[in-house]
Amino acid sequence: MNAIETMDLTRKFGSLTAVDNVNLKVTEGEIFGLLGPNGAGKSTTISMLCTIMKPTSGTAKVNGYDIVHEPGQVRGSIGIVFQDPSIDDKLTGRENMEMHADLYNVPRDVMHSRIDEVLQLVELEDRASDYVNTYSGGMRRRLEIARSLIHYPRVLFLDEPTLGLDPQSRDHIWSYIRDLKKRENITIILTTHYMEEADELCDRIAIIDRSRIIAMDTPHNLKEELKGEIIILQTNNNDRLVDKLLETELADSITEINGELNLKVKNAHTALPRIVELAVSNSVYVDSISIREPHLDDVFMHFTGREIRETGGRALTGMGARIRGSLK
Ligand SMILES: Nc1ncnc2c1ncn2[C@@H]1O[C@H](COP(=O)(O)OP(=O)(O)O)[C@@H](O)[C@H]1O
Ligand SMILES: [Mg+2]
């Protein structure tokens, strides 16, 4: 059975379509990522799947229950960690857990052992009697994850689970998520705008841009689809070299990130000597050259013609439009 299946799931806010005919299936036990920039429609998708918001059209099944017609059953079978923290500062960690357990009618006799179990999973058992206002951001996030698991949900929704956390806390959360999958055999659907996070954690990823799914596959296959390598060049005149490159077919796409040219080529061994030759014959000095495998950033750029975050990078060729046209 699919843990989640959406059928033309759509949500409009006035004239704005925030989620546009999304169709996806998540298999039981999978960690599935919704990857996309801010405003892409990730949180709105999650809100509909969690029955917090009604679709404008289309629907979805979560654990076999219809989100429009059986919202109660959906809610009882899922756990949610929202993008915005929703934990009570004036209670202790354990009190927060107990309140949630009551809310979900977890029987008293199993409640305490379950609370211990999930607190242990996120390594908070020693701090459980402390007030939450003494917790760090990472610890609050961990408590929210533990809390969402109390009623043994079969599907867990994590909306931007590591947003704003330092790298160490982020690594912790990643390992808990991996652990969870192993120990509880739970299906996890998470949203993120961090490429690395999607790459590290997810079995499959749907890339969402401007309210639509533009690509969906395993991280490996998404990168494989780029079929090639990235040559990174530092030169004394990027603009002139780009002008000349555009007259050739040496690079599939060209982007400039932090002053460096990133050239996507099919084969770096054959392309590199010709690119250097082109530079030399046009009096462009090349200061450094390196070659790397494509990252998910390159995949996003490939499908959209834009960078996922605005880091000052610019796409210098219009791959996005062409590729998008060929997607089903
Ligand atoms: N309650 C709302 N009312 C009006 N517009 C909204 C509302 N919620 C989200 N939006 C808009 O819908 C789009 C998608 O938002 P959201 O789903 O939060 O994106 P993401 O989570 O990918 O950053 C954005 O343009 C956002 O401004
Ligand atoms: Mg969001």
mmCIF file of C-alpha atoms and ligand atoms in Angstrom:
data_model
loop_
_atom_site.group_PDB
_atom_site.id
_atom_site.type_symbol
_atom_site.label_atom_id
_atom_site.label_comp_id
_atom_site.label_asym_id
_atom_site.label_seq_id
_atom_site.Cartn_x
_atom_site.Cartn_y
_atom_site.Cartn_z
ATOM 1 C CA MET A 1 0.000 0.000 0.000
ATOM 2 C CA ASN A 2 1.090 3.581 -0.574
ATOM 3 C CA ALA A 3 1.474 5.596 2.603
ATOM 4 C CA ILE A 4 0.526 8.696 0.644
ATOM 5 C CA GLU A 5 -1.055 9.178 -2.719
ATOM 6 C CA THR A 6 -2.126 12.564 -4.057
ATOM 7 C CA MET A 7 -4.546 13.060 -6.928
ATOM 8 C CA ASP A 8 -4.264 16.444 -8.680
ATOM 9 C CA LEU A 9 -3.854 18.062 -5.280
ATOM 10 C CA THR A 10 -4.380 21.819 -5.700
ATOM 11 C CA ARG A 11 -4.636 24.808 -3.382
ATOM 12 C CA LYS A 12 -5.342 28.387 -4.389
ATOM 13 C CA PHE A 13 -5.191 31.579 -2.331
ATOM 14 C CA GLY A 14 -7.266 34.024 -4.339
ATOM 15 C CA SER A 15 -5.571 34.279 -7.716
ATOM 16 C CA LEU A 16 -2.381 32.620 -6.460
ATOM 17 C CA THR A 17 -2.038 28.876 -7.042
ATOM 18 C CA ALA A 18 0.211 27.703 -4.197
ATOM 19 C CA VAL A 19 -0.009 23.980 -5.061
ATOM 20 C CA ASP A 20 -0.787 23.090 -8.645
ATOM 21 C CA ASN A 21 -2.081 19.614 -9.539
ATOM 22 C CA VAL A 22 0.459 17.687 -7.520
ATOM 23 C CA ASN A 23 0.538 13.934 -8.108
ATOM 24 C CA LEU A 24 2.859 11.803 -6.053
ATOM 25 C CA LYS A 25 2.995 8.440 -4.348
ATOM 26 C CA VAL A 26 5.024 7.659 -1.270
ATOM 27 C CA THR A 27 5.702 4.003 -0.492
ATOM 28 C CA GLU A 28 5.429 2.697 3.070
ATOM 29 C CA GLY A 29 8.743 2.976 4.903
ATOM 30 C CA GLU A 30 10.191 5.548 2.546
ATOM 31 C CA ILE A 31 11.833 8.848 3.484
ATOM 32 C CA PHE A 32 10.410 11.152 0.861
ATOM 33 C CA GLY A 33 11.582 14.744 0.404
ATOM 34 C CA LEU A 34 9.798 17.777 -0.974
ATOM 35 C CA LEU A 35 12.669 19.972 -2.079
ATOM 36 C CA GLY A 36 12.191 23.507 -3.293
ATOM 37 C CA PRO A 37 12.900 27.172 -2.657
ATOM 38 C CA ASN A 38 10.892 29.373 -0.272
ATOM 39 C CA GLY A 39 7.364 29.910 -1.502
ATOM 40 C CA ALA A 40 7.378 26.801 -3.709
ATOM 41 C CA GLY A 41 4.310 25.363 -1.967
ATOM 42 C CA LYS A 42 5.886 22.780 0.360
ATOM 43 C CA SER A 43 4.203 23.813 3.619
ATOM 44 C CA THR A 44 0.843 24.219 1.886
ATOM 45 C CA THR A 45 1.143 20.665 0.538
ATOM 46 C CA ILE A 46 1.958 19.354 4.023
ATOM 47 C CA SER A 47 -0.934 21.324 5.573
ATOM 48 C CA MET A 48 -3.386 19.693 3.178
ATOM 49 C CA LEU A 49 -1.997 16.201 3.778
ATOM 50 C CA CYS A 50 -2.290 16.773 7.535
ATOM 51 C CA THR A 51 -5.912 17.983 7.075
ATOM 52 C CA ILE A 52 -5.139 21.420 8.513
ATOM 53 C CA MET A 53 -6.115 23.027 5.232
ATOM 54 C CA LYS A 54 -8.633 21.856 2.623
ATOM 55 C CA PRO A 55 -7.596 21.449 -0.997
ATOM 56 C CA THR A 56 -9.271 23.750 -3.536
ATOM 57 C CA SER A 57 -9.498 20.741 -5.830
ATOM 58 C CA GLY A 58 -8.083 17.256 -6.035
ATOM 59 C CA THR A 59 -7.491 15.106 -2.972
ATOM 60 C CA ALA A 60 -5.081 12.668 -1.355
ATOM 61 C CA LYS A 61 -5.020 9.479 0.658
ATOM 62 C CA VAL A 62 -2.865 9.171 3.742
ATOM 63 C CA ASN A 63 -2.592 5.686 5.242
ATOM 64 C CA GLY A 64 -5.514 4.787 2.992
ATOM 65 C CA TYR A 65 -7.801 7.541 4.401
ATOM 66 C CA ASP A 66 -9.114 10.369 2.273
ATOM 67 C CA ILE A 67 -7.949 13.775 3.541
ATOM 68 C CA VAL A 68 -11.231 15.465 2.597
ATOM 69 C CA HIS A 69 -13.732 12.827 3.724
ATOM 70 C CA GLU A 70 -11.894 11.091 6.576
ATOM 71 C CA PRO A 71 -9.819 13.819 8.271
ATOM 72 C CA GLY A 72 -10.212 12.317 11.746
ATOM 73 C CA GLN A 73 -8.726 8.983 10.716
ATOM 74 C CA VAL A 74 -5.917 10.747 8.867
ATOM 75 C CA ARG A 75 -5.018 12.802 11.951
ATOM 76 C CA GLY A 76 -4.987 9.795 14.232
ATOM 77 C CA SER A 77 -2.496 7.998 12.021
ATOM 78 C CA ILE A 78 0.058 10.775 11.465
ATOM 79 C CA GLY A 79 2.614 12.778 13.405
ATOM 80 C CA ILE A 80 3.482 16.362 12.530
ATOM 81 C CA VAL A 81 6.381 18.697 13.225
ATOM 82 C CA PHE A 82 5.464 22.132 11.900
ATOM 83 C CA GLN A 83 7.869 24.576 10.316
ATOM 84 C CA ASP A 84 7.158 27.074 13.121
ATOM 85 C CA PRO A 85 7.916 25.806 16.663
ATOM 86 C CA SER A 86 4.784 24.874 18.604
ATOM 87 C CA ILE A 87 6.112 23.744 21.935
ATOM 88 C CA ASP A 88 5.134 25.187 25.326
ATOM 89 C CA ASP A 89 8.073 27.030 26.879
ATOM 90 C CA LYS A 90 6.573 27.165 30.363
ATOM 91 C CA LEU A 91 6.273 23.399 30.699
ATOM 92 C CA THR A 92 8.992 20.827 31.153
ATOM 93 C CA GLY A 93 9.921 18.499 28.326
ATOM 94 C CA ARG A 94 8.009 15.651 29.948
ATOM 95 C CA GLU A 95 4.919 17.790 30.616
ATOM 96 C CA ASN A 96 4.835 18.746 26.956
ATOM 97 C CA MET A 97 4.913 15.078 26.084
ATOM 98 C CA GLU A 98 2.148 14.164 28.536
ATOM 99 C CA MET A 99 -0.101 16.893 27.238
ATOM 100 C CA HIS A 100 0.319 15.620 23.711
ATOM 101 C CA ALA A 101 -0.270 12.016 24.770
ATOM 102 C CA ASP A 102 -3.578 13.060 26.391
ATOM 103 C CA LEU A 103 -4.551 14.962 23.288
ATOM 104 C CA TYR A 104 -4.095 11.789 21.272
ATOM 105 C CA ASN A 105 -5.759 9.536 23.871
ATOM 106 C CA VAL A 106 -2.670 7.407 24.403
ATOM 107 C CA PRO A 107 -3.704 4.934 27.163
ATOM 108 C CA ARG A 108 -2.214 5.821 30.563
ATOM 109 C CA ASP A 109 -0.547 2.456 31.071
ATOM 110 C CA VAL A 110 1.569 2.690 27.909
ATOM 111 C CA MET A 111 2.007 6.465 27.982
ATOM 112 C CA HIS A 112 4.986 6.678 30.337
ATOM 113 C CA SER A 113 7.010 3.911 28.782
ATOM 114 C CA ARG A 114 6.334 5.369 25.346
ATOM 115 C CA ILE A 115 7.409 8.833 26.511
ATOM 116 C CA ASP A 116 10.662 7.377 27.855
ATOM 117 C CA GLU A 117 11.212 5.501 24.633
ATOM 118 C CA VAL A 118 10.835 8.510 22.341
ATOM 119 C CA LEU A 119 12.790 10.822 24.671
ATOM 120 C CA GLN A 120 15.602 8.311 24.542
ATOM 121 C CA LEU A 121 15.457 8.220 20.778
ATOM 122 C CA VAL A 122 16.280 11.935 20.605
ATOM 123 C CA GLU A 123 18.641 11.787 23.622
ATOM 124 C CA LEU A 124 16.597 14.091 25.847
ATOM 125 C CA GLU A 125 15.829 11.732 28.741
ATOM 126 C CA ASP A 126 18.305 13.570 31.029
ATOM 127 C CA ARG A 127 16.702 16.948 30.368
ATOM 128 C CA ALA A 128 13.072 15.831 30.484
ATOM 129 C CA SER A 129 12.334 17.479 33.859
ATOM 130 C CA ASP A 130 13.804 20.835 32.799
ATOM 131 C CA TYR A 131 11.655 23.671 31.524
ATOM 132 C CA VAL A 132 11.681 23.998 27.761
ATOM 133 C CA ASN A 133 12.744 27.654 28.005
ATOM 134 C CA THR A 134 16.172 26.359 29.068
ATOM 135 C CA TYR A 135 16.522 24.258 25.892
ATOM 136 C CA SER A 136 18.602 25.189 22.834
ATOM 137 C CA GLY A 137 16.963 25.438 19.408
ATOM 138 C CA GLY A 138 18.212 21.983 18.486
ATOM 139 C CA MET A 139 16.833 20.462 21.697
ATOM 140 C CA ARG A 140 13.399 22.009 21.108
ATOM 141 C CA ARG A 141 13.346 20.541 17.651
ATOM 142 C CA ARG A 142 14.267 17.144 19.073
ATOM 143 C CA LEU A 143 11.483 17.411 21.659
ATOM 144 C CA GLU A 144 9.007 18.250 18.911
ATOM 145 C CA ILE A 145 10.083 15.181 16.963
ATOM 146 C CA ALA A 146 9.742 12.998 20.075
ATOM 147 C CA ARG A 147 6.326 14.486 20.808
ATOM 148 C CA SER A 148 5.069 13.804 17.290
ATOM 149 C CA LEU A 149 5.828 10.085 17.766
ATOM 150 C CA ILE A 150 3.957 9.435 21.016
ATOM 151 C CA HIS A 151 0.826 7.964 19.487
ATOM 152 C CA TYR A 152 2.738 5.561 17.197
ATOM 153 C CA PRO A 153 1.953 7.366 13.923
ATOM 154 C CA ARG A 154 2.552 5.435 10.721
ATOM 155 C CA VAL A 155 3.432 8.545 8.732
ATOM 156 C CA LEU A 156 5.515 11.411 10.069
ATOM 157 C CA PHE A 157 5.525 14.877 8.497
ATOM 158 C CA LEU A 158 8.569 17.062 9.138
ATOM 159 C CA ASP A 159 8.311 20.571 7.711
ATOM 160 C CA GLU A 160 11.845 22.009 7.406
ATOM 161 C CA PRO A 161 13.160 19.946 10.345
ATOM 162 C CA THR A 162 16.550 21.665 10.513
ATOM 163 C CA LEU A 163 15.643 25.223 9.538
ATOM 164 C CA GLY A 164 17.888 27.667 11.362
ATOM 165 C CA LEU A 165 19.862 25.025 13.281
ATOM 166 C CA ASP A 166 23.645 25.008 13.580
ATOM 167 C CA PRO A 167 25.491 22.262 11.652
ATOM 168 C CA GLN A 168 26.009 20.077 14.723
ATOM 169 C CA SER A 169 22.333 20.101 15.754
ATOM 170 C CA ARG A 170 21.420 19.506 12.143
ATOM 171 C CA ASP A 171 23.644 16.397 12.008
ATOM 172 C CA HIS A 172 21.980 15.121 15.193
ATOM 173 C CA ILE A 173 18.503 15.537 13.728
ATOM 174 C CA TRP A 174 19.615 13.719 10.590
ATOM 175 C CA SER A 175 20.820 10.740 12.574
ATOM 176 C CA TYR A 176 17.559 10.614 14.597
ATOM 177 C CA ILE A 177 15.570 10.626 11.385
ATOM 178 C CA ARG A 178 17.632 7.750 10.004
ATOM 179 C CA ASP A 179 17.259 5.896 13.306
ATOM 180 C CA LEU A 180 13.530 6.408 13.300
ATOM 181 C CA LYS A 181 13.158 4.846 9.925
ATOM 182 C CA LYS A 182 15.083 1.801 11.105
ATOM 183 C CA ARG A 183 13.497 1.405 14.537
ATOM 184 C CA GLU A 184 9.869 2.363 13.976
ATOM 185 C CA ASN A 185 9.473 1.408 10.343
ATOM 186 C CA ILE A 186 7.660 4.688 9.848
ATOM 187 C CA THR A 187 7.113 6.572 6.576
ATOM 188 C CA ILE A 188 8.641 10.039 6.670
ATOM 189 C CA ILE A 189 7.815 12.924 4.412
ATOM 190 C CA LEU A 190 9.972 15.964 4.940
ATOM 191 C CA THR A 191 10.296 19.337 3.282
ATOM 192 C CA THR A 192 13.530 21.209 2.909
ATOM 193 C CA HIS A 193 15.203 23.865 0.869
ATOM 194 C CA TYR A 194 18.621 22.419 1.751
ATOM 195 C CA MET A 195 19.941 20.332 -1.131
ATOM 196 C CA GLU A 196 22.393 18.524 1.089
ATOM 197 C CA GLU A 197 19.641 17.489 3.478
ATOM 198 C CA ALA A 198 17.509 16.007 0.719
ATOM 199 C CA ASP A 199 20.544 14.267 -0.734
ATOM 200 C CA GLU A 200 21.676 12.811 2.615
ATOM 201 C CA LEU A 201 18.347 11.658 3.983
ATOM 202 C CA CYS A 202 15.821 10.947 1.294
ATOM 203 C CA ASP A 203 15.139 7.724 -0.581
ATOM 204 C CA ARG A 204 13.282 9.779 -3.167
ATOM 205 C CA ILE A 205 12.835 13.462 -3.818
ATOM 206 C CA ALA A 206 10.215 15.568 -5.550
ATOM 207 C CA ILE A 207 11.674 18.874 -6.671
ATOM 208 C CA ILE A 208 8.971 21.550 -6.378
ATOM 209 C CA ASP A 209 9.296 24.901 -8.050
ATOM 210 C CA ARG A 210 6.546 27.505 -8.331
ATOM 211 C CA SER A 211 3.861 25.157 -6.977
ATOM 212 C CA ARG A 212 4.603 22.281 -9.358
ATOM 213 C CA ILE A 213 6.623 19.113 -9.244
ATOM 214 C CA ILE A 214 9.322 19.448 -11.878
ATOM 215 C CA ALA A 215 11.285 16.256 -11.194
ATOM 216 C CA MET A 216 10.869 13.199 -8.988
ATOM 217 C CA ASP A 217 13.333 10.361 -8.460
ATOM 218 C CA THR A 218 16.096 9.052 -6.194
ATOM 219 C CA PRO A 219 18.900 11.546 -5.492
ATOM 220 C CA HIS A 220 21.220 9.249 -7.426
ATOM 221 C CA ASN A 221 19.040 9.124 -10.519
ATOM 222 C CA LEU A 222 18.404 12.861 -10.461
ATOM 223 C CA LYS A 223 22.134 13.482 -10.523
ATOM 224 C CA GLU A 224 22.674 10.749 -13.087
ATOM 225 C CA GLU A 225 20.187 12.477 -15.352
ATOM 226 C CA LEU A 226 22.692 15.266 -15.719
ATOM 227 C CA LYS A 227 25.057 12.736 -17.309
ATOM 228 C CA GLY A 228 28.327 14.506 -16.978
ATOM 229 C CA GLU A 229 30.651 16.555 -14.887
ATOM 230 C CA ILE A 230 31.064 20.125 -13.777
ATOM 231 C CA ILE A 231 34.224 22.038 -14.676
ATOM 232 C CA ILE A 232 34.927 24.969 -12.374
ATOM 233 C CA LEU A 233 37.087 27.782 -13.706
ATOM 234 C CA GLN A 234 38.500 30.958 -12.229
ATOM 235 C CA THR A 235 39.527 33.387 -14.930
ATOM 236 C CA ASN A 236 40.442 37.049 -15.282
ATOM 237 C CA ASN A 237 37.546 37.624 -17.697
ATOM 238 C CA ASN A 238 34.536 35.368 -17.231
ATOM 239 C CA ASP A 239 32.294 37.418 -19.487
ATOM 240 C CA ARG A 240 34.563 37.147 -22.505
ATOM 241 C CA LEU A 241 35.039 33.405 -22.053
ATOM 242 C CA VAL A 242 31.267 32.908 -21.668
ATOM 243 C CA ASP A 243 30.660 34.880 -24.887
ATOM 244 C CA LYS A 244 33.060 32.587 -26.723
ATOM 245 C CA LEU A 245 31.694 29.420 -25.087
ATOM 246 C CA LEU A 246 28.194 30.335 -26.199
ATOM 247 C CA GLU A 247 29.413 30.267 -29.798
ATOM 248 C CA THR A 248 30.437 26.607 -29.285
ATOM 249 C CA GLU A 249 28.628 23.541 -27.961
ATOM 250 C CA LEU A 250 31.331 22.767 -25.412
ATOM 251 C CA ALA A 251 29.158 23.312 -22.323
ATOM 252 C CA ASP A 252 25.557 22.163 -21.785
ATOM 253 C CA SER A 253 24.969 24.946 -19.299
ATOM 254 C CA ILE A 254 26.977 27.710 -17.710
ATOM 255 C CA THR A 255 26.500 29.288 -14.309
ATOM 256 C CA GLU A 256 28.567 31.740 -12.350
ATOM 257 C CA ILE A 257 28.690 31.127 -8.610
ATOM 258 C CA ASN A 258 30.781 33.359 -6.356
ATOM 259 C CA GLY A 259 32.816 34.548 -9.321
ATOM 260 C CA GLU A 260 33.584 31.040 -10.561
ATOM 261 C CA LEU A 261 32.297 29.610 -13.813
ATOM 262 C CA ASN A 262 30.564 26.253 -13.473
ATOM 263 C CA LEU A 263 30.413 24.517 -16.827
ATOM 264 C CA LYS A 264 28.282 21.415 -17.131
ATOM 265 C CA VAL A 265 29.911 19.151 -19.730
ATOM 266 C CA LYS A 266 29.268 15.582 -20.836
ATOM 267 C CA ASN A 267 32.903 14.547 -20.573
ATOM 268 C CA ALA A 268 35.457 16.680 -18.771
ATOM 269 C CA HIS A 269 38.438 14.834 -20.298
ATOM 270 C CA THR A 270 37.563 15.769 -23.836
ATOM 271 C CA ALA A 271 36.006 19.158 -23.087
ATOM 272 C CA LEU A 272 38.683 20.584 -20.806
ATOM 273 C CA PRO A 273 41.580 20.900 -23.319
ATOM 274 C CA ARG A 274 39.265 22.577 -25.814
ATOM 275 C CA ILE A 275 37.938 24.997 -23.224
ATOM 276 C CA VAL A 276 41.451 25.960 -22.148
ATOM 277 C CA GLU A 277 42.448 26.401 -25.774
ATOM 278 C CA LEU A 278 39.424 28.646 -26.323
ATOM 279 C CA ALA A 279 40.423 30.741 -23.312
ATOM 280 C CA VAL A 280 44.050 31.078 -24.403
ATOM 281 C CA SER A 281 43.215 32.001 -27.986
ATOM 282 C CA ASN A 282 40.950 34.772 -26.666
ATOM 283 C CA SER A 283 43.509 36.099 -24.170
ATOM 284 C CA VAL A 284 41.537 34.929 -21.140
ATOM 285 C CA TYR A 285 43.809 33.791 -18.297
ATOM 286 C CA VAL A 286 42.679 30.750 -16.370
ATOM 287 C CA ASP A 287 43.801 30.913 -12.721
ATOM 288 C CA SER A 288 42.448 27.595 -11.533
ATOM 289 C CA ILE A 289 40.562 24.579 -12.815
ATOM 290 C CA SER A 290 38.771 21.790 -10.976
ATOM 291 C CA ILE A 291 36.319 19.089 -11.897
ATOM 292 C CA ARG A 292 33.505 17.691 -9.763
ATOM 293 C CA GLU A 293 30.492 15.391 -9.968
ATOM 294 C CA PRO A 294 27.103 17.131 -10.229
ATOM 295 C CA HIS A 295 25.407 18.043 -6.909
ATOM 296 C CA LEU A 296 21.675 18.374 -6.382
ATOM 297 C CA ASP A 297 22.191 22.138 -6.768
ATOM 298 C CA ASP A 298 23.181 21.477 -10.344
ATOM 299 C CA VAL A 299 20.077 19.348 -10.790
ATOM 300 C CA PHE A 300 17.881 22.192 -9.573
ATOM 301 C CA MET A 301 19.664 24.614 -11.864
ATOM 302 C CA HIS A 302 19.327 22.155 -14.715
ATOM 303 C CA PHE A 303 15.556 21.868 -14.350
ATOM 304 C CA THR A 304 14.729 25.484 -13.509
ATOM 305 C CA GLY A 305 17.549 27.622 -14.876
ATOM 306 C CA ARG A 306 17.860 29.129 -11.406
ATOM 307 C CA GLU A 307 19.701 28.509 -8.188
ATOM 308 C CA ILE A 308 17.643 27.250 -5.249
ATOM 309 C CA ARG A 309 19.008 29.958 -2.963
ATOM 310 C CA GLU A 310 19.861 33.432 -4.048
ATOM 311 C CA THR A 311 23.593 33.308 -3.373
ATOM 312 C CA GLY A 312 24.522 35.653 -6.161
ATOM 313 C CA GLY A 313 24.739 32.840 -8.685
ATOM 314 C CA ARG A 314 23.373 33.429 -12.146
ATOM 315 C CA ALA A 315 22.400 30.991 -14.847
ATOM 316 C CA LEU A 316 23.981 32.144 -18.046
ATOM 317 C CA THR A 317 22.235 29.730 -20.339
ATOM 318 C CA GLY A 318 18.549 28.922 -20.491
ATOM 319 C CA MET A 319 18.511 25.160 -19.900
ATOM 320 C CA GLY A 320 15.500 25.301 -17.614
ATOM 321 C CA ALA A 321 12.953 26.280 -20.197
ATOM 322 C CA ARG A 322 14.034 23.631 -22.638
ATOM 323 C CA ILE A 323 14.182 20.757 -20.159
ATOM 324 C CA ARG A 324 10.943 21.739 -18.502
ATOM 325 C CA GLY A 325 9.156 21.559 -21.840
ATOM 326 C CA SER A 326 10.109 17.926 -22.226
ATOM 327 C CA LEU A 327 8.914 16.843 -18.783
ATOM 328 C CA LYS A 328 5.658 14.980 -18.453
HETATM 329 N N1 LIG B 1 -2.592 31.333 4.249
HETATM 330 C C1 LIG B 1 -2.115 31.852 3.122
HETATM 331 N N2 LIG B 1 -2.723 32.894 2.496
HETATM 332 C C2 LIG B 1 -2.241 33.411 1.350
HETATM 333 N N3 LIG B 1 -1.135 32.958 0.715
HETATM 334 C C3 LIG B 1 -0.474 31.946 1.283
HETATM 335 C C4 LIG B 1 -0.919 31.331 2.503
HETATM 336 N N4 LIG B 1 -0.071 30.329 2.818
HETATM 337 C C5 LIG B 1 0.875 30.322 1.848
HETATM 338 N N5 LIG B 1 0.630 31.281 0.924
HETATM 339 C C6 LIG B 1 1.434 31.521 -0.303
HETATM 340 O O1 LIG B 1 1.504 30.301 -1.013
HETATM 341 C C7 LIG B 1 2.801 30.128 -1.583
HETATM 342 C C8 LIG B 1 3.418 28.844 -1.077
HETATM 343 O O2 LIG B 1 3.716 28.985 0.309
HETATM 344 P P1 LIG B 1 4.316 27.807 1.175
HETATM 345 O O3 LIG B 1 3.520 26.590 0.948
HETATM 346 O O4 LIG B 1 4.437 28.297 2.570
HETATM 347 O O5 LIG B 1 5.761 27.617 0.516
HETATM 348 P P2 LIG B 1 7.067 26.875 1.077
HETATM 349 O O6 LIG B 1 6.667 26.105 2.291
HETATM 350 O O7 LIG B 1 7.532 26.015 -0.051
HETATM 351 O O8 LIG B 1 8.063 27.953 1.397
HETATM 352 C C9 LIG B 1 3.582 31.380 -1.225
HETATM 353 O O9 LIG B 1 3.504 32.275 -2.290
HETATM 354 C C10 LIG B 1 2.853 31.898 0.004
HETATM 355 O O10 LIG B 1 3.009 33.298 0.127
HETATM 356 MG MG MG B 2 7.433 26.189 4.220
#
